Amino acid sequence: MREFVTDLLRRHGDDVPVFTHEHTVTRGALRASVAAEAGLLAAAGVGEGSSVMLQVPPSFTQFEVVLALWTLGARVIPVDHRLTPTEVGVLVGLTEPQHFVRAATPAGDSFRERYELVTELRPDGVPAATGHRLVQFTSGSTGRPKVVGRGTGSIIREVLRFGAAEGMTRRGERLLLLNNPAYSFGLMGGLLHSLAVGVEVVFSGRHLAEDVLKAAERHQAHFISGQPYHFGLLADVADRSALRSVRAAFSGGEMMPVEVAERFAAAYGFRVGECFGTTETGALTMDAAGTSRPSVGRPLPDTGIRVRDGLVEVALDESPYLVGDDPSRFADGWFRTGDRGEFDAHGNLRLLGRSDSLVMVRGFNVDLTEVEAALRAHPLVTEAVAVLDGVVTAYVGAPSGGVTAEEVRAWCAGRLAEFKLPERVRVRRALPRTSGGKLARDPGVLAGAR
């Protein structure tokens, strides 16, 4: 990994911009900052095979420290800066890092370029026992997070896949990055791909529609990458002039609801593309233009994908899990994603929902994603989750209010068979999300939200 990152840092000229917010960092300045951070970390005892947990808000500092740790040969374990001490404690217990690098001050509401860091030595931590240099966690939206390890070869192949994807950002373009870099899409498709091909990464002050539009217009962004939540906010504003320089947009990290994609296209005159992948496998398919929806595009180069027994499986060299191997998910070189899917006549992969979204109600199969689609079609509902909690229970987000549970259920009655109707409906101003920005699906978390 050290050689790969060193090569990335040496590509392109010293004056080529890398990051931009209020200020711009060039390639030359980035190399100097990474070297300085590496020196401080080495003085704290970080070296080849060290395991380091990193909890720093998205910032220039966050990117520089990740790269510095890799130049030292360390295993990087990034965690979301919004996690509580209790949540972090669970992840520490699962991975036993030797060092913990965190921001000395909490994050505010707006993007900050720089943070002072504190590096803590954990005497009971253990070094990396394998060659995996990146450790991430599944979202934990429905249960305990799983520990996922990525080796250098796996990381390099994913960066090359992004580079080979039709319509992906190219040298000299500017990418407005809304995805959290503590997670796969923001790190791989955002930071590493951009370093590899010479893309300038631009940041918004806040992830509010007016701030995103302001950043896109000010920096003349060519691309926007984010999650459905971000594009839903932008669709509500519909300021075409602010995005006149944008030639494409990508949604990654969570499936884009068709209705959100349609609202965005109507507001801005171009479609949101889609990148499908998992924490365990990295990016798998890409539809940059968003023309194959409801499919998510064709498999990217250097991926092996099949559908067996209705479930999407991916060829991997080894189990992605570092803690508690799961034979039900990985066997005979194939990883079972848990997504139901099928290939269309053009070779595009269409996802049909999670395997755990198909539930049995009074002897009938009910696809909870179908229930959610009916709920989101209500004009006052912006987000919805359906879960089986003894009975099918629907949670809907209606920011503007003005709708009751009875009205939502009556709306569904005209769109769903009787046995598919949610028994209970809970209306909230907004639904809880995981630290990765995905809608929470844990019935306990949903029930406790107000």
mmCIF file of N, CA, C and O in Angstrom, residues 37 116 124 181 191 220 253 294-295 332 380 398:
data_model
loop_
_atom_site.group_PDB
_atom_site.id
_atom_site.type_symbol
_atom_site.label_atom_id
_atom_site.label_comp_id
_atom_site.label_asym_id
_atom_site.label_seq_id
_atom_site.Cartn_x
_atom_site.Cartn_y
_atom_site.Cartn_z
ATOM 1 N N GLU A 37 2.661 14.830 8.425
ATOM 2 C CA GLU A 37 1.794 14.005 9.273
ATOM 3 C C GLU A 37 2.439 12.650 9.541
ATOM 4 O O GLU A 37 2.354 12.122 10.658
ATOM 5 N N GLU A 116 -6.750 20.014 14.534
ATOM 6 C CA GLU A 116 -5.657 19.541 15.363
ATOM 7 C C GLU A 116 -5.970 18.113 15.780
ATOM 8 O O GLU A 116 -7.139 17.768 16.020
ATOM 9 N N ASP A 124 -3.409 -2.103 25.185
ATOM 10 C CA ASP A 124 -3.980 -3.430 24.964
ATOM 11 C C ASP A 124 -4.305 -3.689 23.495
ATOM 12 O O ASP A 124 -4.873 -4.728 23.155
ATOM 13 N N PRO A 181 -16.176 10.427 3.429
ATOM 14 C CA PRO A 181 -14.951 9.681 3.092
ATOM 15 C C PRO A 181 -14.573 8.596 4.095
ATOM 16 O O PRO A 181 -13.609 7.869 3.863
ATOM 17 N N LEU A 191 -11.744 10.183 -3.005
ATOM 18 C CA LEU A 191 -10.330 10.527 -2.797
ATOM 19 C C LEU A 191 -9.373 9.779 -3.729
ATOM 20 O O LEU A 191 -8.625 10.383 -4.486
ATOM 21 N N GLN A 220 -17.515 25.876 -10.126
ATOM 22 C CA GLN A 220 -17.809 25.348 -11.455
ATOM 23 C C GLN A 220 -17.564 23.835 -11.502
ATOM 24 O O GLN A 220 -16.798 23.314 -12.327
ATOM 25 N N GLY A 253 -23.675 4.455 -2.317
ATOM 26 C CA GLY A 253 -23.789 4.181 -0.896
ATOM 27 C C GLY A 253 -25.174 3.743 -0.473
ATOM 28 O O GLY A 253 -25.341 3.123 0.577
ATOM 29 N N PRO A 294 -34.832 1.352 -13.913
ATOM 30 C CA PRO A 294 -34.554 0.954 -12.528
ATOM 31 C C PRO A 294 -33.386 -0.013 -12.338
ATOM 32 O O PRO A 294 -33.176 -0.486 -11.224
ATOM 33 N N SER A 295 -32.655 -0.338 -13.420
ATOM 34 C CA SER A 295 -31.432 -1.112 -13.245
ATOM 35 C C SER A 295 -30.322 -0.196 -12.737
ATOM 36 O O SER A 295 -30.436 1.030 -12.780
ATOM 37 N N ASP A 332 -17.066 -21.102 -1.343
ATOM 38 C CA ASP A 332 -16.578 -21.530 -2.663
ATOM 39 C C ASP A 332 -16.221 -20.354 -3.570
ATOM 40 O O ASP A 332 -16.460 -20.380 -4.778
ATOM 41 N N LEU A 380 -46.881 14.197 0.414
ATOM 42 C CA LEU A 380 -46.307 14.841 1.596
ATOM 43 C C LEU A 380 -45.243 13.985 2.288
ATOM 44 O O LEU A 380 -44.652 14.414 3.273
ATOM 45 N N ALA A 398 -42.437 13.100 7.033
ATOM 46 C CA ALA A 398 -43.236 14.152 6.382
ATOM 47 C C ALA A 398 -42.815 15.484 6.982
ATOM 48 O O ALA A 398 -43.427 15.961 7.948
#
